Tab-separated table of C-alpha atoms and ligand atoms in Angstrom:
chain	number	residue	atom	x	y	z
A	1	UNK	CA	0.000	0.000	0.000
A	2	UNK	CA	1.239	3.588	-0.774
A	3	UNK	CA	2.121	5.661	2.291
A	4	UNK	CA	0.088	8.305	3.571
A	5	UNK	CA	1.357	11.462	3.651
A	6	UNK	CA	0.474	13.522	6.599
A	7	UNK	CA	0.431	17.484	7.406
A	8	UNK	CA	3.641	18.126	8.838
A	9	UNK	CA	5.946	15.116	10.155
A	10	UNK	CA	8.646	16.012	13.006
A	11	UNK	CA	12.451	16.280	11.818
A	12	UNK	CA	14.448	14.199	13.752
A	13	UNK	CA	18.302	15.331	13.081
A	14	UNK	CA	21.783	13.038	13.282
A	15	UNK	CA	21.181	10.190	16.215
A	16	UNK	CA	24.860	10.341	16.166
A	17	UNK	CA	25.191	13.939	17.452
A	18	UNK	CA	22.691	13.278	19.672
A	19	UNK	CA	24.099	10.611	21.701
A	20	UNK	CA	27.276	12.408	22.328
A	21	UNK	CA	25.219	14.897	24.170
A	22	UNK	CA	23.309	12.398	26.023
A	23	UNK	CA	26.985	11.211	27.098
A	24	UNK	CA	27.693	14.132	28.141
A	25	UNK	CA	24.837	14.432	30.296
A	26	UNK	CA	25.143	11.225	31.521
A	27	UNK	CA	28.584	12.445	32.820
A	28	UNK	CA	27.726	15.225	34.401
A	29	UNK	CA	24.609	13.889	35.992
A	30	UNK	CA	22.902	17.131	35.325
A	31	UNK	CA	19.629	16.857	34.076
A	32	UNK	CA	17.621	19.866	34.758
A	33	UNK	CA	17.767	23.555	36.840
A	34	UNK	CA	19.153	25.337	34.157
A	35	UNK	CA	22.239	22.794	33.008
A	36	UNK	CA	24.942	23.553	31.181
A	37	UNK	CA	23.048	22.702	27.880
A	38	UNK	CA	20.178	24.545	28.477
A	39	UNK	CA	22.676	27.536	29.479
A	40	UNK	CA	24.462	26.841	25.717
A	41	UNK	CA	21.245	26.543	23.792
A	42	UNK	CA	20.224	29.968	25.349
A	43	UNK	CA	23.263	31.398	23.908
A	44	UNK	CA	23.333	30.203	20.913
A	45	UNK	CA	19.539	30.953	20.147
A	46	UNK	CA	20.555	35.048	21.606
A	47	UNK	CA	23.140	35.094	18.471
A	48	UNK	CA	20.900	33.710	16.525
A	49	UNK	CA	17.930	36.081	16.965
A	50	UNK	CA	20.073	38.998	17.747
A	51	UNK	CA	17.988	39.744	21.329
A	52	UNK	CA	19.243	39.791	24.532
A	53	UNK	CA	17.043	38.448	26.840
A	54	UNK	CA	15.686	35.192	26.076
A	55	UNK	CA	14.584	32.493	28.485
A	56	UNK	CA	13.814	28.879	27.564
A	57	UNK	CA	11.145	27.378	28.886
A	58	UNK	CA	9.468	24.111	29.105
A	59	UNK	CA	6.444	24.464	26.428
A	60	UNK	CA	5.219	27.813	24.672
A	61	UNK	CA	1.764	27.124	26.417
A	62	UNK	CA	3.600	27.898	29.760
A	63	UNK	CA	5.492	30.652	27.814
A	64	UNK	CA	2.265	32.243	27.003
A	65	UNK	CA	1.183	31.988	30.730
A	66	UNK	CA	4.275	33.474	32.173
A	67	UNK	CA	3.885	36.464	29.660
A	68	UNK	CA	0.467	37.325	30.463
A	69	UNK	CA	1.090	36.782	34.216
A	70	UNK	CA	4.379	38.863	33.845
A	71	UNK	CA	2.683	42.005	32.815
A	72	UNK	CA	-0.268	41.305	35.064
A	73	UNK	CA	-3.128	40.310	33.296
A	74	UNK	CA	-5.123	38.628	35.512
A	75	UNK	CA	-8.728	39.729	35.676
A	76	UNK	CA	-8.233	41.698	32.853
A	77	UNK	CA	-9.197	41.522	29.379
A	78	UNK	CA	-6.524	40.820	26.384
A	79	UNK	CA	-7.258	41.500	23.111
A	80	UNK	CA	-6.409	38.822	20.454
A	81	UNK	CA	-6.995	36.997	16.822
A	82	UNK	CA	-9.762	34.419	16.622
A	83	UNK	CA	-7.399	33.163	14.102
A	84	UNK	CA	-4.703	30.859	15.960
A	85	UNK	CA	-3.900	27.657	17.620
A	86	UNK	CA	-6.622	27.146	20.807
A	87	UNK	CA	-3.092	27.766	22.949
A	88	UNK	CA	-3.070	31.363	22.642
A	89	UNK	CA	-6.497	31.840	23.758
A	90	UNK	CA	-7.305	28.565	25.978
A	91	UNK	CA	-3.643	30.133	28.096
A	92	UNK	CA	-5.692	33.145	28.638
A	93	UNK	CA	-8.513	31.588	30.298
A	94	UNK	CA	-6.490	29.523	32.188
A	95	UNK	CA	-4.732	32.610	33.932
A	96	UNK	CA	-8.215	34.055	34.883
A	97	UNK	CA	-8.305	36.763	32.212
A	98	UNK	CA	-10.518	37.609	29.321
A	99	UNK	CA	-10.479	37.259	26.143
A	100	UNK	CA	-11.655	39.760	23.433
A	101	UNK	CA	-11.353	39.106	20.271
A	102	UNK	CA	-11.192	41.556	17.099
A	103	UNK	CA	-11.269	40.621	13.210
A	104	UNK	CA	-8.648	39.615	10.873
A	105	UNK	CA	-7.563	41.106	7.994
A	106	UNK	CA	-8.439	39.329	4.976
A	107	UNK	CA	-5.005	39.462	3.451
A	108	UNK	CA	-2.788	38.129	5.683
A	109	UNK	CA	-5.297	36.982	7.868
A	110	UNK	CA	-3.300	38.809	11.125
A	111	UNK	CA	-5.081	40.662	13.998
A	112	UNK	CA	-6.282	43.645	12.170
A	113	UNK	CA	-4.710	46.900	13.903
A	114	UNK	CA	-8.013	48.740	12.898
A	115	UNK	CA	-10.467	46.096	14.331
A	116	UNK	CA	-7.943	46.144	17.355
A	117	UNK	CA	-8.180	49.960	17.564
A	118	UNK	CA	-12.449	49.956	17.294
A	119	UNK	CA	-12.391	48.150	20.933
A	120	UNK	CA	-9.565	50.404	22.752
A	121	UNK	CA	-11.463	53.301	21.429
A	122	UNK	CA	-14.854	52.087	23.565
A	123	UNK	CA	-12.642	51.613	26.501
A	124	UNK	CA	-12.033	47.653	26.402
A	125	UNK	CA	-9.197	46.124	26.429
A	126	UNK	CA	-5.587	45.950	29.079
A	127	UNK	CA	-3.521	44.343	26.332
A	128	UNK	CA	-2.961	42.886	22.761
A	129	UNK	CA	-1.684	40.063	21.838
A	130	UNK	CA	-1.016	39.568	17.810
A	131	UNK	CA	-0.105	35.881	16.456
A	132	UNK	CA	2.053	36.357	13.785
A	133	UNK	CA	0.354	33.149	11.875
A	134	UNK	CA	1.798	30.665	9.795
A	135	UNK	CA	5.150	32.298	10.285
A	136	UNK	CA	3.819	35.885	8.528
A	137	UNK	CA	4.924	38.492	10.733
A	138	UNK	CA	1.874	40.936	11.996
A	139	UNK	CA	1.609	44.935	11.030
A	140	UNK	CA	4.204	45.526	13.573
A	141	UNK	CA	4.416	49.282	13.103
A	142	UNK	CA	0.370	49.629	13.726
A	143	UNK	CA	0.381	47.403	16.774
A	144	UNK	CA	3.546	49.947	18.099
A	145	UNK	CA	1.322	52.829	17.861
A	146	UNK	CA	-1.478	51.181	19.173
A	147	UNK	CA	0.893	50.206	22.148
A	148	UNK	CA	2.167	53.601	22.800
A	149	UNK	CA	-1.303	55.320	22.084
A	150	UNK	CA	-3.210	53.299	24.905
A	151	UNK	CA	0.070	52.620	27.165
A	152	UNK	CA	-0.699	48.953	27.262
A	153	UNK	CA	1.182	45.636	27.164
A	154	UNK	CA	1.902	44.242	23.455
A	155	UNK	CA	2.768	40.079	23.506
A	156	UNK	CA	3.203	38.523	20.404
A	157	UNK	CA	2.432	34.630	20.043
A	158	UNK	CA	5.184	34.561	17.807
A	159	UNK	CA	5.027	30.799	18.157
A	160	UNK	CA	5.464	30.111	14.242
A	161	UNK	CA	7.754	33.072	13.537
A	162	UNK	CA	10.913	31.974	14.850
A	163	UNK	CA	13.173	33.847	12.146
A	164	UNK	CA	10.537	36.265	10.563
A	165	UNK	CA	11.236	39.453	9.625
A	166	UNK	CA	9.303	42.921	9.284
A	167	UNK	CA	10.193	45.103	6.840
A	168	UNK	CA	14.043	44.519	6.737
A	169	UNK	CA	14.093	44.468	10.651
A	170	UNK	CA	14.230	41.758	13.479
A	171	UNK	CA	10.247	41.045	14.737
A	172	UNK	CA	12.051	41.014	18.363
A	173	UNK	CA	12.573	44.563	18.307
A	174	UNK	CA	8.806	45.352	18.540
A	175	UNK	CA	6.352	44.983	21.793
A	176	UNK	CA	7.074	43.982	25.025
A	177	UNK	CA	7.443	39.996	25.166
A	178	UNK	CA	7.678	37.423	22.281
A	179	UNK	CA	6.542	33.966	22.904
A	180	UNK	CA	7.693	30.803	20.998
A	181	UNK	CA	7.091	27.015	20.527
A	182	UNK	CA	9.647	24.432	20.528
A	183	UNK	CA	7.261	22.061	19.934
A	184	UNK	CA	7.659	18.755	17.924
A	185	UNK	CA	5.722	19.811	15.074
A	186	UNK	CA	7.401	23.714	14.906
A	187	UNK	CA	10.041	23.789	12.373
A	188	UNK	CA	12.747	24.484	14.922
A	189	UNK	CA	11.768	22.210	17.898
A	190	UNK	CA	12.905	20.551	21.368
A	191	UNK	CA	10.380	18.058	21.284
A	192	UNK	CA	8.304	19.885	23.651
A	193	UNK	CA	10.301	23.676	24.574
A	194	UNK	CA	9.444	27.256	24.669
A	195	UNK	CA	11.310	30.803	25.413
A	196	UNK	CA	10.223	33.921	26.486
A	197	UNK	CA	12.172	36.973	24.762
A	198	UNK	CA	11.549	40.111	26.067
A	199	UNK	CA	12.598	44.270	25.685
A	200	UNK	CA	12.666	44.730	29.472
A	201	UNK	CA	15.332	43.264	31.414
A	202	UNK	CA	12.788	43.651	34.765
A	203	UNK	CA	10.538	41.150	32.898
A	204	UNK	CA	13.412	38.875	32.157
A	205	UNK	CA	14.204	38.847	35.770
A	206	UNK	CA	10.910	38.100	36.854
A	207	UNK	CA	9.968	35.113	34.256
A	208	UNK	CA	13.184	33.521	35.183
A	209	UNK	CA	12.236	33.310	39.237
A	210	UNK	CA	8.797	32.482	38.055
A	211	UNK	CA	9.930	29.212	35.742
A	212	UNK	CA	11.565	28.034	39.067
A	213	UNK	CA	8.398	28.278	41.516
A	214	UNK	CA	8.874	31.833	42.048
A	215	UNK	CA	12.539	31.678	43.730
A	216	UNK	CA	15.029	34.164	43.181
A	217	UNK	CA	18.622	34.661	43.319
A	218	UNK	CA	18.912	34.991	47.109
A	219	UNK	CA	16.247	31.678	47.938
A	220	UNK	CA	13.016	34.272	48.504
A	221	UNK	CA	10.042	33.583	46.923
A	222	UNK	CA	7.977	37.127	46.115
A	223	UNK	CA	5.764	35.708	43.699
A	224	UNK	CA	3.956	32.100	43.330
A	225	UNK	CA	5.691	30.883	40.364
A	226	UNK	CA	5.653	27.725	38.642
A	227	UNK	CA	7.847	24.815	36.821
A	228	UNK	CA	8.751	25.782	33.564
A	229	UNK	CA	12.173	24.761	33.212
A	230	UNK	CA	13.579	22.864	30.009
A	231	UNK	CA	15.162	19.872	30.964
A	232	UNK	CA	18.979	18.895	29.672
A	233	UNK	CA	17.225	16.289	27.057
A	234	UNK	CA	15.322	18.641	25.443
A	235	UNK	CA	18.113	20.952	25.014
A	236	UNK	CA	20.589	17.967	23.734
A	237	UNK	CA	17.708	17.970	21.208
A	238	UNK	CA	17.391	21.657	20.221
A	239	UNK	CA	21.224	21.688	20.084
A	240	UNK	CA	21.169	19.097	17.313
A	241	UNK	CA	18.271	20.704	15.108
A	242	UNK	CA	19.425	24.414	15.571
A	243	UNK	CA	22.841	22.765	13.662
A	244	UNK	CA	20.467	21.985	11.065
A	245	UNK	CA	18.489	25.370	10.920
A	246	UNK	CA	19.516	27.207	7.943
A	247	UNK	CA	19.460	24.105	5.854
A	248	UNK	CA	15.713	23.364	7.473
A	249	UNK	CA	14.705	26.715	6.055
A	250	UNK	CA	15.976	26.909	2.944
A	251	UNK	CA	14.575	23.337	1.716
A	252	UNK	CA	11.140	24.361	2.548
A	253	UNK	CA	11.548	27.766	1.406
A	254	UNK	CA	12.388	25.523	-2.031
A	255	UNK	CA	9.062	23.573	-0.985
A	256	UNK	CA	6.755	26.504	-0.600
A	257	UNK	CA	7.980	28.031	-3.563
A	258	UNK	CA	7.363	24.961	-5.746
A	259	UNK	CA	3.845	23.985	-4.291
A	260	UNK	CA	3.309	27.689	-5.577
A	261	UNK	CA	4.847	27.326	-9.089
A	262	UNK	CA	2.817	24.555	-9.290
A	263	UNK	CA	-0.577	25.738	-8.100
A	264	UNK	CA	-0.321	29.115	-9.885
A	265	UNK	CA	-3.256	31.331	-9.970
A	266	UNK	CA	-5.836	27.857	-9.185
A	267	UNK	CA	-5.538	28.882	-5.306
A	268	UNK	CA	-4.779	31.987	-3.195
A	269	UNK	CA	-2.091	32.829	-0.740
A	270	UNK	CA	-1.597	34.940	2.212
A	271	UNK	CA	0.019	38.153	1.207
A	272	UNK	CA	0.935	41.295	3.195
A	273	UNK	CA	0.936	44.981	1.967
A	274	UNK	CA	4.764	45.692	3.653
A	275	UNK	CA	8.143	43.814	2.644
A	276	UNK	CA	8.799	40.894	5.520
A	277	UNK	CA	10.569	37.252	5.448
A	278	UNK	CA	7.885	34.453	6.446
A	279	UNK	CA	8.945	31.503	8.146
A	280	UNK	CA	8.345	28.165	5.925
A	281	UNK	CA	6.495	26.344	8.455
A	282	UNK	CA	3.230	25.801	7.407
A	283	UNK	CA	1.956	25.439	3.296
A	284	UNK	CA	-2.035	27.720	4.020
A	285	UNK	CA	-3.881	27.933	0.680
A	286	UNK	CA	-7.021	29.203	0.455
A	287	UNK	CA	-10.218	28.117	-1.148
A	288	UNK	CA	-12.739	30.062	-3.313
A	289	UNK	CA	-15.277	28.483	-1.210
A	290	UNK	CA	-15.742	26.285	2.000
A	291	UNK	CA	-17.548	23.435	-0.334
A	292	UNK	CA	-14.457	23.401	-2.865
A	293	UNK	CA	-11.936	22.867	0.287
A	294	UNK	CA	-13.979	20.062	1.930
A	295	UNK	CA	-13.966	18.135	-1.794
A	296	UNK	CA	-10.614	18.743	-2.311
A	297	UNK	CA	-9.788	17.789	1.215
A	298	UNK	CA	-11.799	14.575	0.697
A	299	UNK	CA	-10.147	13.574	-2.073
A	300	UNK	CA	-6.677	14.340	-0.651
A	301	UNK	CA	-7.984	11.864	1.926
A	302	UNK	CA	-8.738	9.498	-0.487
A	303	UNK	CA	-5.607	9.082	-1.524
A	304	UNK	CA	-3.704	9.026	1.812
A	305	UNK	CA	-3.130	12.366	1.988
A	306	UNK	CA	-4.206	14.119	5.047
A	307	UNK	CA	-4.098	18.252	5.236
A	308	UNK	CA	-5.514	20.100	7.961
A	309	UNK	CA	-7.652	22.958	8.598
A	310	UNK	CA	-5.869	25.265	11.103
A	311	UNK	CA	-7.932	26.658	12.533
A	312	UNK	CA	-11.101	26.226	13.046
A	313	UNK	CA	-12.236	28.928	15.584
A	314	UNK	CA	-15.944	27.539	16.149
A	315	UNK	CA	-13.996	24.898	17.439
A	316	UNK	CA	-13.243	26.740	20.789
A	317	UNK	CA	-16.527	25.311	22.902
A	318	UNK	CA	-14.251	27.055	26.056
A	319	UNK	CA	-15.821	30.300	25.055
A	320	UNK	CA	-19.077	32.138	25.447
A	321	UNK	CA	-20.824	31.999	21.946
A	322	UNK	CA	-21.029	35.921	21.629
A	323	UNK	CA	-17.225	35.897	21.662
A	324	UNK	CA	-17.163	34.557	18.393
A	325	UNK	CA	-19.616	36.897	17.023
A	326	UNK	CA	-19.021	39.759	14.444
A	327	UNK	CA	-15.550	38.571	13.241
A	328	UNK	CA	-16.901	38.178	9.816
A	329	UNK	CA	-13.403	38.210	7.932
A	330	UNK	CA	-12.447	35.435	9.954
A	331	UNK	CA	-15.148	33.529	9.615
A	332	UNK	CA	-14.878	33.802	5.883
A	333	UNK	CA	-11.186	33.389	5.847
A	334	UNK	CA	-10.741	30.399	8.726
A	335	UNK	CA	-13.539	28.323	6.563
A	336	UNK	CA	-11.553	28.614	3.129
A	337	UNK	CA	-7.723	27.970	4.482
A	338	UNK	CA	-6.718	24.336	4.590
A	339	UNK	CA	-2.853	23.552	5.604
A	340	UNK	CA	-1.481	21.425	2.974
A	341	UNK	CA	1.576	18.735	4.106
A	342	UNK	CA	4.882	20.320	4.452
A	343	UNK	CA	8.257	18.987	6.196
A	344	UNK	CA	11.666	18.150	5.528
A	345	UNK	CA	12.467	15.559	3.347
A	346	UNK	CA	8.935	15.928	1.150
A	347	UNK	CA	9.577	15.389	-2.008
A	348	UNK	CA	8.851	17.115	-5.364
A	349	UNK	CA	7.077	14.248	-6.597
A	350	UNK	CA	4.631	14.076	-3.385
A	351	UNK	CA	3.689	17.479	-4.453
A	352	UNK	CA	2.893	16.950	-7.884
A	353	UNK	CA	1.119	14.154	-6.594
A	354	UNK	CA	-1.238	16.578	-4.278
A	355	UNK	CA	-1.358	19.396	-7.188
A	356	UNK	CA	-2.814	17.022	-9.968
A	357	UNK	CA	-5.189	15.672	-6.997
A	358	UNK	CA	-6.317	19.453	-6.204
A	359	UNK	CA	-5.960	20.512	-9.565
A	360	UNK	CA	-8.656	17.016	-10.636
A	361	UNK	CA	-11.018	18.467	-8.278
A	362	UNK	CA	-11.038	21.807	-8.570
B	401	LIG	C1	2.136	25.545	19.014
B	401	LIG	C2	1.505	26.821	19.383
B	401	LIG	C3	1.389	27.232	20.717
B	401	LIG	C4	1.669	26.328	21.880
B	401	LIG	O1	2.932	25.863	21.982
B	401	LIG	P1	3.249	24.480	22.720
B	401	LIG	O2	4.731	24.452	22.726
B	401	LIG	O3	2.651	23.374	21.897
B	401	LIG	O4	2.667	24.544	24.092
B	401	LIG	C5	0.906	28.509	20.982
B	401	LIG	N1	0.499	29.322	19.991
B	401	LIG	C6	0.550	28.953	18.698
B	401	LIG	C7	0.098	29.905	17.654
B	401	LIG	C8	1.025	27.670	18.361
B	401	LIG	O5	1.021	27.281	17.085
């Protein structure tokens, strides 16, 4: 039977390198509490991004928590996309805030800025919190404004955006805290990992007591923290991939481009008005109609190979009904965007196979 070919597949680098960290670790006998490995991953990933303060943390659910509790959002209410993985949204609840949501824009399907702006303006809303989705960086500049205009926090879930750019410039320069995934299925991953990067050093200092229950540098505990700490394994395996990066990038860069070649003008894409580099981590297209992306995603299915919808909003039973009201782009654009497989090591050939299956049913 052929193989199926599923929506993203984890990238498991050289099981050579990895032992000779595991070696090392079992050496050393260090295994978590911020180990040497941990400490060199950190580094390396501060060159990397060009930022300064950057904590690694356990998951970027937790990562999500720590920024919201960091800038003390409990009780209130944080503005955010509909449009995102349940994480960014289902970590708000779960600190004991609320969440607002405003539109999209129907372009590149980001928070819209303007949509954003209609709810400060009324008087609701402590903080924003932009995803930039599927690796596409946000209208930085807008949110800035926004930001200084209403003197509130600015997070970005910036959990598919690792190495995106914004108009020439590094996405960590803008708002206060960036949070990231390391997870499994991110293109840069720790099997499960996070980080925190942040523009304040006083936040830095306070999510790295609050990974280790809340303990600080002289044993007092000011604030009830939590465990968020990466263990040594999960490091041995970031070290390996982040080896690996660049190359990581630039095949599916040569992926994305060629699912694109191929599909020409038959499908749409998500575009931005402003120059920016987009991470390759995900392959969106988007559908002329709902009814055309559940046939086509049948008959993908057909033939073994499974895309996904990310994401389906109406999904999120958690919420209040009324919170999902009156965000008509996204409802138009979350019901016509279907993730099509992408990972290292696809090959041409499994795309041509998808595009004459798409292109058959179309
Ligand atoms: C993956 C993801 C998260 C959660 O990260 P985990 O490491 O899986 O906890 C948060 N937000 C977005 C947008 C994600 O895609």
């Amino acid at each position: 039977m052929k193989k199926s070919i599923y929506v993203s597949r984890p990238y498991l680098p050289s099981k050579i390198k990895l032992n000779q960290y595991i070696d090392q670790i079992y050496q050393r006998n260090i295994l978590t509490n911020n180990g040497p490995l941990v400490q060199e991953l950190t580094q390396r990933l501060k060159e990397k991004l060009g930022v300064k303060y950057l904590l690694l943390v356990n998951n970027g659910t937790t990562s999500l928590l720590l920024a919201y509790h960091i800038k003390n959002l409990v009780n209130k209410t944080i503005i955010t996309t509909p449009y995102t993985f349940a994480a960014t949204s289902t970590a708000i609840k779960w600190l004991g805030a609320n969440v607002l949501f405003a539109d999209i824009d129907n372009s590149h399907w980001n928070l819209s800025p303007e949509s954003v702006e209609q709810k400060l303006a009324t008087g609701k809303g402590d903080a924003i919190v932009p995803v930039n989705l599927f690796g596409v960086p946000c209208d930085l500049d807008a949110f800035e404004e926004l930001k200084s205009k209403y003197n509130i926090p600015l997070i970005y879930d910036s959990a598919h955006a690792l190495l995106s750019e914004y108009k020439g410039k590094n996405i960590y320069q803008y708002g206060d805290i960036h949070s990231i995934s390391f997870h499994a299925t991110k293109l840069f991953h720790c099997i499960e990992g996070g980080a925190l990067i942040f523009n304040q050093e006083a936040d830095y200092i306070k999510a790295k007591n609050l990974i280790n229950f809340g303990i600080d540098e002289l044993g007092d505990i000011h604030d009830a923290g939590i465990n968020g700490k990466l263990s040594e394994f999960h490091a041995a395996m970031g070290l390996c991939v982040l080896d690996e990066l660049d190359e990581l990038v630039n095949e599916r860069d040569y992926l994305v481009d060629y699912y694109k070649q191929k599909l020409g003008d038959l499908l749409q894409f998500q575009t931005t008005p402003f120059p920016c580099v987009s991470q390759p981590i995900y392959m969106p297209v988007q559908f002329a109609t709902e009814r055309l992306l559940c046939s086509v995603e049948e008959a993908l299915k057909a033939q073994g190979v499974f895309a996904r919808r990310y994401f389906l909003p109406q999904h999120y039973k958690f919420l209040e009904l009324p919170e999902l009201q009156g965000l008509e782009k996204c409802s138009d654009i979350a019901n016509r965007v279907l993730c099509l497989p992408l990972f290292n090591g696809m090959t041409e050939s499994q795309i041509d196979e998808i595009v004459t299956i798409i292109k058959d049913n179309i």
